[in-house]
Coordinates of C-alpha atoms and ligand atoms in Angstrom, one line a residue:
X863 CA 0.0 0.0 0.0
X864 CA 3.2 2.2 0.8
X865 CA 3.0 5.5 -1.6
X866 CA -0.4 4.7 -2.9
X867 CA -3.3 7.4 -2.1
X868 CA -5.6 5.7 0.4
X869 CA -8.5 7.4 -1.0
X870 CA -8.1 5.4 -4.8
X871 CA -9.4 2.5 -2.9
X872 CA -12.5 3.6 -0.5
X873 CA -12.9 0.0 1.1
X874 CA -9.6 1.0 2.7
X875 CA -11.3 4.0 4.3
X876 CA -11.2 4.0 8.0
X877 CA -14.6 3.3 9.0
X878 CA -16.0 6.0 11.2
X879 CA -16.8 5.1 15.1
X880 CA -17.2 6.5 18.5
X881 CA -20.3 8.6 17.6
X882 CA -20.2 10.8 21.0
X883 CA -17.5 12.5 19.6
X884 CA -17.1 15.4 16.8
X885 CA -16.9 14.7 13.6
X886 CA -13.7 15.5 13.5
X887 CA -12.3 13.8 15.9
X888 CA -13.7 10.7 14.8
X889 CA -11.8 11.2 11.7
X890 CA -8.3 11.8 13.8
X891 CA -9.4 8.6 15.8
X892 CA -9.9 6.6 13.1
X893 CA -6.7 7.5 10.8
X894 CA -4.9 7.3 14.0
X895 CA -6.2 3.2 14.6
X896 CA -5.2 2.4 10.9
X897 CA -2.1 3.3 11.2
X898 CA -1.5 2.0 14.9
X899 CA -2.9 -1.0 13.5
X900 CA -0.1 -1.6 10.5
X901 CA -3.5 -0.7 8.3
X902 CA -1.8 2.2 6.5
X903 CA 2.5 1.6 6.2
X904 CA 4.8 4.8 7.2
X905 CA 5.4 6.8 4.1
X906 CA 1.7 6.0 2.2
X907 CA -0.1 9.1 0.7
X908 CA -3.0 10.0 2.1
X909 CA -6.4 11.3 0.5
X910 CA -7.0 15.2 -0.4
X911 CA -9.0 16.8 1.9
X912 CA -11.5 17.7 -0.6
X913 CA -12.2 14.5 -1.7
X914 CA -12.2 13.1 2.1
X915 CA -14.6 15.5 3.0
X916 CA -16.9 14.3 0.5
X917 CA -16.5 10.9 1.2
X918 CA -17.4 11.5 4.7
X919 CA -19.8 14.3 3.9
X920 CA -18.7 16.4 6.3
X921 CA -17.2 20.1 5.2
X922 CA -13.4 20.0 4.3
X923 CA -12.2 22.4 7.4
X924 CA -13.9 19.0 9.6
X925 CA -11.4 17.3 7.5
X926 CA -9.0 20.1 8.0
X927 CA -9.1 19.8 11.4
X928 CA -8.6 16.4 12.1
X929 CA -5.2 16.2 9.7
X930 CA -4.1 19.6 11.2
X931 CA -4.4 17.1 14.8
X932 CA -2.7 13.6 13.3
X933 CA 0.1 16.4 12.2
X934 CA 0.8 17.9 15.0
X935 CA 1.1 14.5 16.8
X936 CA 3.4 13.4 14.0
X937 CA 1.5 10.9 12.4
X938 CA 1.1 13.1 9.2
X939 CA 3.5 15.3 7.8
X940 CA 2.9 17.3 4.7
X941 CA 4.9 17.7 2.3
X942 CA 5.0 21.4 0.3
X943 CA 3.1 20.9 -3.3
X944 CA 2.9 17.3 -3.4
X945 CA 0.3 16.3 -0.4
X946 CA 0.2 14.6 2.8
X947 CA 1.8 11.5 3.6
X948 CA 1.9 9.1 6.8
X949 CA 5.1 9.9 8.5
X950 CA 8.0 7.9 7.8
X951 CA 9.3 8.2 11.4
X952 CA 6.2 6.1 13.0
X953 CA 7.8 3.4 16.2
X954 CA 8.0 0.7 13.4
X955 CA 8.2 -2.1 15.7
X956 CA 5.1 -1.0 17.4
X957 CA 3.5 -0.9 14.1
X958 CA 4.6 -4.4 13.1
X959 CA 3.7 -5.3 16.6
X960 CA -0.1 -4.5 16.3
X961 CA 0.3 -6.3 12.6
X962 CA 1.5 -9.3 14.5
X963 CA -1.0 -9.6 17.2
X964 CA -3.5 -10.9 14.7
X965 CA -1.5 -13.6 13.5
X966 CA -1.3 -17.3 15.4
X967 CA 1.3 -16.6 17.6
X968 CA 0.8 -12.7 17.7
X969 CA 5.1 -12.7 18.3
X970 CA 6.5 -9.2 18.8
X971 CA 9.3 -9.3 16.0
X972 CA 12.1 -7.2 16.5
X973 CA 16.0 -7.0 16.3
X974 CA 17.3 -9.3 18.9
X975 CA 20.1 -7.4 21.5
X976 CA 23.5 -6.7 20.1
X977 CA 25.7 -9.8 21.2
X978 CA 28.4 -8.5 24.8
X979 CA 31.3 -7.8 24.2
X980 CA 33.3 -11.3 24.6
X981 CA 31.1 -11.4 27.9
X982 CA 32.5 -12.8 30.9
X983 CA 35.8 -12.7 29.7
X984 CA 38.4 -10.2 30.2
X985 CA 37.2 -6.8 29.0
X986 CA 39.4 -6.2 25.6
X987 CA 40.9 -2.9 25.5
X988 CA 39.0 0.7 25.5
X989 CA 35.9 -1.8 26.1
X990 CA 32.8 0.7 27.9
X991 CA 31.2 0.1 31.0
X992 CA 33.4 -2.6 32.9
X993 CA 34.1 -1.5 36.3
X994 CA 37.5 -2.5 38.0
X995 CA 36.7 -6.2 39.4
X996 CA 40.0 -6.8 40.6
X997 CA 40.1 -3.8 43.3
X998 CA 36.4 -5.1 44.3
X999 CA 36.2 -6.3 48.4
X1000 CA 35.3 -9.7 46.9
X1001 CA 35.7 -11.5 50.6
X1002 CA 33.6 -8.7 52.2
X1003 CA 30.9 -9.0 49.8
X1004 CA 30.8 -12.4 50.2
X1005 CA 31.1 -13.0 53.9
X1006 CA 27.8 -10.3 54.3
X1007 CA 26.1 -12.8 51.8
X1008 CA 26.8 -15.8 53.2
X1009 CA 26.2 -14.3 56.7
X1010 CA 22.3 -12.9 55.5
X1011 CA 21.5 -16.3 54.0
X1012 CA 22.8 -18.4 57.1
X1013 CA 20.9 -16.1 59.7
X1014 CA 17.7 -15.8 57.8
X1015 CA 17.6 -19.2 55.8
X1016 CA 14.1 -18.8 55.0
X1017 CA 14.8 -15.4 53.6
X1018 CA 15.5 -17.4 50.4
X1019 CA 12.0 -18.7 50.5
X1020 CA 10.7 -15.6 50.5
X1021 CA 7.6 -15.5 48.1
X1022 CA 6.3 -11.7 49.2
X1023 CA 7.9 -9.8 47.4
X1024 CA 8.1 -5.8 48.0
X1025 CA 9.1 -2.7 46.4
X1026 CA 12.7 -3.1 48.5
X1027 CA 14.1 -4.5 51.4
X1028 CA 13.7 -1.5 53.7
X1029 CA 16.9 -1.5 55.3
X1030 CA 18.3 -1.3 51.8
X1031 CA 15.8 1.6 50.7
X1032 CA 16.6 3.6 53.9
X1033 CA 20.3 3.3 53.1
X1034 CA 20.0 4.4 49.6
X1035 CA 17.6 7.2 50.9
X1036 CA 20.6 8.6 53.1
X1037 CA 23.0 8.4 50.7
X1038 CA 20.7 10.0 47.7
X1039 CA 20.2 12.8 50.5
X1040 CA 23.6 13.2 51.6
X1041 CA 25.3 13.2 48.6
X1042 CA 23.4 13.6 45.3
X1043 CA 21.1 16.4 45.8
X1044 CA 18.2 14.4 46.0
X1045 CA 15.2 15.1 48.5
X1046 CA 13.4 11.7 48.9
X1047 CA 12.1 9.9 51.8
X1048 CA 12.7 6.0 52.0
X1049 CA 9.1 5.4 51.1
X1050 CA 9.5 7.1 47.4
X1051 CA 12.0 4.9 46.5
X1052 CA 11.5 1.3 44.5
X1053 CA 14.4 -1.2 44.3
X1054 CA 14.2 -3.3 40.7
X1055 CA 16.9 -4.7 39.1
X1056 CA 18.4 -2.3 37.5
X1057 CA 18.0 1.0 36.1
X1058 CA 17.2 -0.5 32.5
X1059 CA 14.1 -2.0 34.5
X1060 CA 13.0 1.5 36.1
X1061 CA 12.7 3.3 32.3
X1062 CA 10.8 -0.1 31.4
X1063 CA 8.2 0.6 34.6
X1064 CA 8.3 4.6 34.1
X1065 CA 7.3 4.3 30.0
X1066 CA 4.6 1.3 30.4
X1067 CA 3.1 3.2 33.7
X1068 CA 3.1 6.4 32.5
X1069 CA 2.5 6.4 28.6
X1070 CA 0.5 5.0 26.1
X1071 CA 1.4 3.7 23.1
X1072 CA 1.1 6.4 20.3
X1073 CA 2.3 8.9 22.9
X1074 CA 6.1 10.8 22.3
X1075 CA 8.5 10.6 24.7
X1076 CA 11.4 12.9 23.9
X1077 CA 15.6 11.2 24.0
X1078 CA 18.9 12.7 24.0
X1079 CA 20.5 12.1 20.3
X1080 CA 22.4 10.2 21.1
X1081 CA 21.5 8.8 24.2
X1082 CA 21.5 5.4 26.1
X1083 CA 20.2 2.6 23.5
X1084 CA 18.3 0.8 26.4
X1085 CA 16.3 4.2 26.7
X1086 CA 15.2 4.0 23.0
X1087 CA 14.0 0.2 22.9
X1088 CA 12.1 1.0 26.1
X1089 CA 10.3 3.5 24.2
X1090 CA 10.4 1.4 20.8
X1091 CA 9.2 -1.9 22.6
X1092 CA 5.8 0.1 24.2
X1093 CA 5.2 1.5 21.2
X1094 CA 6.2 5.6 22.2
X1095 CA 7.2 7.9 19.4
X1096 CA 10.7 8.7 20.4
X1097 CA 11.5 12.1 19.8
X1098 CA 15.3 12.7 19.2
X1099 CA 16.1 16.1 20.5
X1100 CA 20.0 17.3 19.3
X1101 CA 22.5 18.5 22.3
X1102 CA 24.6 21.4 22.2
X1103 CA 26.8 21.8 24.8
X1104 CA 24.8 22.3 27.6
X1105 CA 23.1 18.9 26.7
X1106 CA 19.3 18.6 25.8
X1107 CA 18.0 21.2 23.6
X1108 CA 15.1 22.3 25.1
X1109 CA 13.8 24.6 22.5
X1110 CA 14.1 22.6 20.0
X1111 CA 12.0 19.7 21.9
X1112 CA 9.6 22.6 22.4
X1113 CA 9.3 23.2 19.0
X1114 CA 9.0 19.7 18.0
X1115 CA 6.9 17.8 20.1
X1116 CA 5.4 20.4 22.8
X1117 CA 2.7 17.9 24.4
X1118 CA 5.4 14.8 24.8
X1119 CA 4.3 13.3 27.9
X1120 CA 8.5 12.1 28.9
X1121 CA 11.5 13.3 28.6
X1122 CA 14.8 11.2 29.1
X1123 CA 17.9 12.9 30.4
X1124 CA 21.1 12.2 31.6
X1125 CA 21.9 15.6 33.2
X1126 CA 24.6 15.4 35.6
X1127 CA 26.5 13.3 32.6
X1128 CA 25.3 13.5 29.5
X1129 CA 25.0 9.6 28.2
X1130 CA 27.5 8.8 25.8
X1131 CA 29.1 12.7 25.1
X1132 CA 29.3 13.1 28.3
X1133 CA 28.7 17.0 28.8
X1134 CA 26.8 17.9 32.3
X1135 CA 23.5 20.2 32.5
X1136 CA 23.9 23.4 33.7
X1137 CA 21.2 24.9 35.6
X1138 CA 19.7 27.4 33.5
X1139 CA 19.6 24.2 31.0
X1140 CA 18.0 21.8 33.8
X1141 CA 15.1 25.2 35.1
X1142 CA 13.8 25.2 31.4
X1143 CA 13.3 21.5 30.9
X1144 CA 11.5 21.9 34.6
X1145 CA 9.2 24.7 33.4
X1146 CA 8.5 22.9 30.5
X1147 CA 7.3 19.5 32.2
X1148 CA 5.2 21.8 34.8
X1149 CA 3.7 23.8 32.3
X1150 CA 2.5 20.6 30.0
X1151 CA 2.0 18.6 32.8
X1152 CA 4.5 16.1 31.7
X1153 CA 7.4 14.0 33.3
X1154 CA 11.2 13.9 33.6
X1155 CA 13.3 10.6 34.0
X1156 CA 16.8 11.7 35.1
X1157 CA 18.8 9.4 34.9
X1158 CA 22.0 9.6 36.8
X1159 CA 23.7 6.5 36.2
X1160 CA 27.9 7.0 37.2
X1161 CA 28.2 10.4 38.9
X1162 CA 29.8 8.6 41.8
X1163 CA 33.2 9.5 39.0
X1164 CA 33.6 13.3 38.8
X1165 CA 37.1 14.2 39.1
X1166 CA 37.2 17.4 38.9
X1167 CA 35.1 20.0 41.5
X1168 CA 31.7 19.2 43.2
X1169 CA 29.7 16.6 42.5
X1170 CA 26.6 18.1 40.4
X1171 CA 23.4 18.2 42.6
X1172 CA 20.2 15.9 41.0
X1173 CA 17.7 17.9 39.1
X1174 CA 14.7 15.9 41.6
X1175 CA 16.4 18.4 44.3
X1176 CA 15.1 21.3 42.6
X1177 CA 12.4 20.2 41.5
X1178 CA 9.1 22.1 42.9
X1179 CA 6.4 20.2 40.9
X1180 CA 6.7 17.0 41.4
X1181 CA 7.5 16.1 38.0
X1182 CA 11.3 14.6 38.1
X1183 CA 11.7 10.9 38.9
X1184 CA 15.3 10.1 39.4
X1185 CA 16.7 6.5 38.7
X1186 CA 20.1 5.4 39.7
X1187 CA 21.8 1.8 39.8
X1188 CA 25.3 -0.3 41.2
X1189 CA 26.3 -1.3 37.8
X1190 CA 28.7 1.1 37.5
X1191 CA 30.0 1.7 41.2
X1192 CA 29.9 -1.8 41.9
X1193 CA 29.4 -4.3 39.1
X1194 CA 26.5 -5.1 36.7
X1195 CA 25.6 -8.3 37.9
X1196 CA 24.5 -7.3 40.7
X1197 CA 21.3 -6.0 39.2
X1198 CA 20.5 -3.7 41.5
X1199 CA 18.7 -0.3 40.7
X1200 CA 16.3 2.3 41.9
X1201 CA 13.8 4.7 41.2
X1202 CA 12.5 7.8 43.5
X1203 CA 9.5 8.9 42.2
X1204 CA 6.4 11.9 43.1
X1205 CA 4.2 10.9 45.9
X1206 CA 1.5 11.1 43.3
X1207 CA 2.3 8.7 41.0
X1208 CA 4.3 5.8 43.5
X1209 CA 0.8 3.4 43.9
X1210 CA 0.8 3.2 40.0
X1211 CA 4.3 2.2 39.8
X1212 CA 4.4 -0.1 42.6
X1213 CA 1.8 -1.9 40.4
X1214 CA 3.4 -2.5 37.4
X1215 CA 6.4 -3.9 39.6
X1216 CA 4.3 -6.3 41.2
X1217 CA 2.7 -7.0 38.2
X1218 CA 6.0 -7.9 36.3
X1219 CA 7.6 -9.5 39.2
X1220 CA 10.5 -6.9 38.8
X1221 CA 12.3 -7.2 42.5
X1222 CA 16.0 -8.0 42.5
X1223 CA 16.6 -10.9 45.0
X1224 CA 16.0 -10.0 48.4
X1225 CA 19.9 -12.0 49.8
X1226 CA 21.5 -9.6 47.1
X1227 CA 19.1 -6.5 48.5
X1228 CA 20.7 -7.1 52.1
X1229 CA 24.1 -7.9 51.3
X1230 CA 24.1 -4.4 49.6
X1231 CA 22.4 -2.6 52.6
X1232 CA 24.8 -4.3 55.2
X1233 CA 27.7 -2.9 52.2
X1234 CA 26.3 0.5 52.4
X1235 CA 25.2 0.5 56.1
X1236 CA 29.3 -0.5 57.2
X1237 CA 30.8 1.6 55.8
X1238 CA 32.2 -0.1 52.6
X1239 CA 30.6 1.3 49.6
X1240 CA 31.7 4.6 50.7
X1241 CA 34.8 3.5 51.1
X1242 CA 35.2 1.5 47.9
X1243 CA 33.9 4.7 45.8
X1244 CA 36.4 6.9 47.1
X1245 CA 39.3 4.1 46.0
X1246 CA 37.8 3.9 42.7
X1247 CA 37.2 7.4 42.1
X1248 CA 40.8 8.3 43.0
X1249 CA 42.1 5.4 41.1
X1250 CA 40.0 5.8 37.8
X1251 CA 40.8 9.8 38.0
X1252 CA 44.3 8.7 37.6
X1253 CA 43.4 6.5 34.6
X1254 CA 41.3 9.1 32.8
X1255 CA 43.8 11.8 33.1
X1256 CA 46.8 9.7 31.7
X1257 CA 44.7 8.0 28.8
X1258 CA 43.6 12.1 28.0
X1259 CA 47.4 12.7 27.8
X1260 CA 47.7 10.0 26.0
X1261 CA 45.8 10.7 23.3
X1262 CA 46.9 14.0 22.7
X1263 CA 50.2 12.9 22.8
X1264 CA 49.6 10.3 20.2
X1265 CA 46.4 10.9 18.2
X1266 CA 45.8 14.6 18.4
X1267 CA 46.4 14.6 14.3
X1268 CA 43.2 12.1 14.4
X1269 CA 40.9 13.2 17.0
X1270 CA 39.6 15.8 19.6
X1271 CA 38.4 14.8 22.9
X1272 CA 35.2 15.5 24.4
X1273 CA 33.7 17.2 27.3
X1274 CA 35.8 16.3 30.7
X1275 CA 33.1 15.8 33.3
X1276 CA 34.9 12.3 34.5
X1277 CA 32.7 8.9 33.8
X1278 CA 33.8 5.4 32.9
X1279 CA 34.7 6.6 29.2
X1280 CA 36.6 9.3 27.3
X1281 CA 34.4 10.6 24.1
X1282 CA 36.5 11.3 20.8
X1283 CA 35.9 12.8 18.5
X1284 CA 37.4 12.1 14.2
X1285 CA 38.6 14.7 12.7
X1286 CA 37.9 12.8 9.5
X1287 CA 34.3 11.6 9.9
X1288 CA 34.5 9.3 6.8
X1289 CA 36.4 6.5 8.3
X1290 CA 34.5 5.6 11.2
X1291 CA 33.6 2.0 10.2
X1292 CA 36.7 1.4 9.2
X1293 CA 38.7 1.9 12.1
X1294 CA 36.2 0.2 14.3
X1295 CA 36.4 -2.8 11.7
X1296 CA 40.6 -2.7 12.0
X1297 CA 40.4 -2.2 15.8
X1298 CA 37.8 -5.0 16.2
X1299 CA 40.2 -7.4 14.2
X1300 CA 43.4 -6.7 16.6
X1301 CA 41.3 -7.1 19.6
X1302 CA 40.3 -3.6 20.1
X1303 CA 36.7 -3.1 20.9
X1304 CA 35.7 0.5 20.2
X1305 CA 31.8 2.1 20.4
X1306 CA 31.0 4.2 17.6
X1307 CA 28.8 7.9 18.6
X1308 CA 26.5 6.6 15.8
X1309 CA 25.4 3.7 17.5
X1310 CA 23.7 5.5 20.4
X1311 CA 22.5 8.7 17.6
X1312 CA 19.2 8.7 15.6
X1313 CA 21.3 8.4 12.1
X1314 CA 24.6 7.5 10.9
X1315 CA 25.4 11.4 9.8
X1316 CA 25.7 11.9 13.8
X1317 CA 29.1 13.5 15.3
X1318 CA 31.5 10.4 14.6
X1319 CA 33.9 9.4 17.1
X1320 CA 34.3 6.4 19.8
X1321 CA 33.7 6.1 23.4
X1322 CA 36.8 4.6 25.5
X1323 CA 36.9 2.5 28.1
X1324 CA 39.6 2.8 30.4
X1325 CA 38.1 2.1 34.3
X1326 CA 39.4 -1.9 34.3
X1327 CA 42.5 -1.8 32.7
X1328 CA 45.8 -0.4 34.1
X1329 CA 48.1 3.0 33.3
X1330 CA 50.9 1.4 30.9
X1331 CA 48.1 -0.9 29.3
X1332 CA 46.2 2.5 28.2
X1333 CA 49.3 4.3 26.6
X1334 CA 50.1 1.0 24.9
X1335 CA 46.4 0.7 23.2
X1336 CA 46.8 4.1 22.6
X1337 CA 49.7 3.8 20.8
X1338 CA 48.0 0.7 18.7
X1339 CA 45.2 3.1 17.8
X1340 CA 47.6 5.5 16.7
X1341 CA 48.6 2.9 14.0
X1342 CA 45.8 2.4 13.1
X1343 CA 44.8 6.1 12.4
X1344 CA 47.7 6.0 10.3
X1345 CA 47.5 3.2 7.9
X1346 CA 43.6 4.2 7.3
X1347 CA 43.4 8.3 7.4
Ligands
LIG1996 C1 23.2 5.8 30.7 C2 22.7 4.5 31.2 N1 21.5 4.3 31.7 C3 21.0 3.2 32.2 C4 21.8 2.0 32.2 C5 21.2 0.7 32.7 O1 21.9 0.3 33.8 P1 21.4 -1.0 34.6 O2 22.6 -2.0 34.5 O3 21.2 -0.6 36.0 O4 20.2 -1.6 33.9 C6 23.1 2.1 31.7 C7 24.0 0.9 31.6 O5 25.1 0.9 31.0 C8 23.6 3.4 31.2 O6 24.8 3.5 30.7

């Protein structure tokens, strides 16, 4: 059907339904269905609004109306002199999704996950995300374990499940208080296993399908299926370097009911928000009555000045929820996360985690509050801090010393990862391909961006590996700059 007018075959008409509404809201209603229903394919031509009007014998401004709506909301977009078209940029798996529900099996198709990185083997070199395993209180961690599970045996056969151990959600309350600028009591906060899980519950709690929902371009790829997999309209909004560009999102999708944001480190450029920045994104979600995820997932690693308040602690309307997890300060597997969220909307969310059984293991829950409550996570943040300060500042020199004909380096707000960025943007693929073959595992910009014409560059890894093994990969990557560019 793609590219053909709907209105040459008038059996393909939406029927019209819902007849306590206005006319011409049953006409946005029912274009809206067909194409939420994989009726009418992204990019398909839709009727003139003459001819419309006299199918449904209604007048043409009826008609006007009702495309002016399915426009706005970006399921239409018109295209100067040549008519108006279903827009290309529809959630196509949601589409497919609702095509698929009919079927026998009614399977949501989609792109299975990217493959780990060689998982659970030593992380290769400038690999993301892998925290520093060997200087990890392995003996502590495990003696608190085994003590939990021996004094509380039938912990383990625990079958009511809550929102969070509470000694575990008063320590995190504490520390959220104490250190990050947030203003929570214990009883806003849910414990699920892992941040990735808290977007999931925020997006299928608070959205519908068909609704937008506006990202960071580029931004975290687990914050884009989230969306994509409950059928939300992401809206990419660009960053500049003060992060999210409000006024564009402003421009583009006022009425977005979400916005995703990674303020106090941008995820993967890694620039933080300034205030100014983080009061207009607040006035906007107050003024439209819509919500802010903040996502604040390694600001434990600043190196340089104070740690950047949370934007929930300024928040005066309620709107923020604020997400953190231990993936990064301690180590992914433990699958530990958490969400603070409004007093308003914490009955609603506590539903949807009982309702998809999303509570990390209650022996992991108290190993981690007996961690936090002695003393030990405090202690093994400020080891790590200082010793993956060190790290990023001698893999910075590095690079300039070696590759500043190749590349600039991003913003230097600390993290788990040095951003770069080519100087020549045309080789990207190529150098990840030559890295990947000599055992260097590089993250492209453009695999977290809305399209491939996004800065190019590569994230690096450097918090698991040691000082001399960064200059020497650094040096590698230097040769291969040079045979390619
Ligand atoms: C920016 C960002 N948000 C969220 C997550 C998800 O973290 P979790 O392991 O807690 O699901 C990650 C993990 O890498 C991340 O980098």
């Amino acid at each position: 059907m793609s590219g053909k007018p709907v209105v040459q075959d008038k059996a393909k008409l939406p029927r019209l339904r819902r007849l306590d509404l206005p006319m011409y809201e049953r006409i946005y209603q029912a274009f809206r269905d067909t194409i939420l229903n994989g009726q009418v394919f992204p990019g398909a031509r839709l009727p003139a609004t003459r001819a419309l009007a006299q199918h449904y014998g209604v007048s043409r401004n009826t008609i006007i109306q009702a495309y002016d709506q399915l426009a706005s909301e970006g399921y239409f977009e018109t295209r100067h002199g040549s008519g108006t078209y279903v827009a290309n940029e529809l959630p196509e798996n949601f589409v497919l999704s609702r095509q698929l529900s009919g079927t026998k099996k009614g399977v949501l198709k989609t792109k299975p996950p990217d493959k780990l990185w060689n998982a659970g083997k030593p992380p290769r070199p400038f690999q993301i995300g892998v925290p520093d395993m060997e200087r990890f209180p392995t003996e502590t961690w495990l003696k608190l374990y085994a003590k939990h599970v021996r004094s509380s045996p039938y912990s383990l056969a625990n079958y009511e499940l809550e929102d969070g151990h509470s000694s575990l959600k008063n320590t995190i309350a504490s520390y959220l208080n104490t250190r990050k600028g947030v203003r929570c009591s214990s009883k806003q906060i849910l414990v699920l296993p892992g941040s990735q899980q808290a977007q999931e519950l925020v997006v299928r709690s608070l959205l519908r399908p068909g609704d937008q929902a506006w990202i960071e371009d580029p931004c975290y790829r687990g914050t884009r299926s989230a969306l994509r997999q409950n059928g939300i309209k992401a809206i990419p909004v660009p960053l500049d370097e003060n992060g999210l560009d409000v006024s564009y999102g402003l421009k583009k999708a006022p009425k977005a009911g979400l916005a995703i944001v990674t303020p106090s480190h941008q995820y993967p450029i890694g620039c933080s928000m300034p205030i100014g920045r983080r009061l207009e994104l607040l006035q906007w979600a107050n003024e439209s009555e819509s919500w802010i995820l903040e996502d604040d997932y390694d600001s434990e690693y600043r190196y340089r000045g104070k740690p950047i308040p949370a934007m929930q602690g300024i928040d005066e309307g309620n709107r923020v929820l604020y997400m953190g997890t231990f993936s990064k300060c301690l180590f992914p597997d433990i699958r530990i996360g958490y969400l603070v969220a409004p007093f308003s909307i914490l009955d609603a969310l506590k539903e949807m985690q009982a309702t998809t059984g999303s509570y990390p293991p209650i022996a992991m829950q108290a190993t981690l509050a007996a961690f936090m409550h002695d003393g030990h996570f405090e202690r093994h943040i400020r080891r790590m801090r200082s010793r993956y300060s060190k790290l990023y500042y001698s893999l910075i020199e590095a690079l300039e010393k070696n590759c500043s004909d190749y590349l600039t380096i991003g913003p230097r707000e600390g993290g788990m990862h040095v951003t770069v960025f080519l100087k020549d943007t045309s080789k990207t693929a190529t150098i990840q391909e030559e890295a990947g073959k000599q055992g260097i595992a590089l993250s492209p910009i453009f695999k977290y961006a809305s399209s491939k014409d996004s800065a190019q560059g590569f994230l690096l890894g450097f918090s698991c590996f040691g000082g001399k093994q960064l200059i020497s990969s650094t040096r590698q990557l230097k040769k291969i700059f040079e045979t390619i560019m």
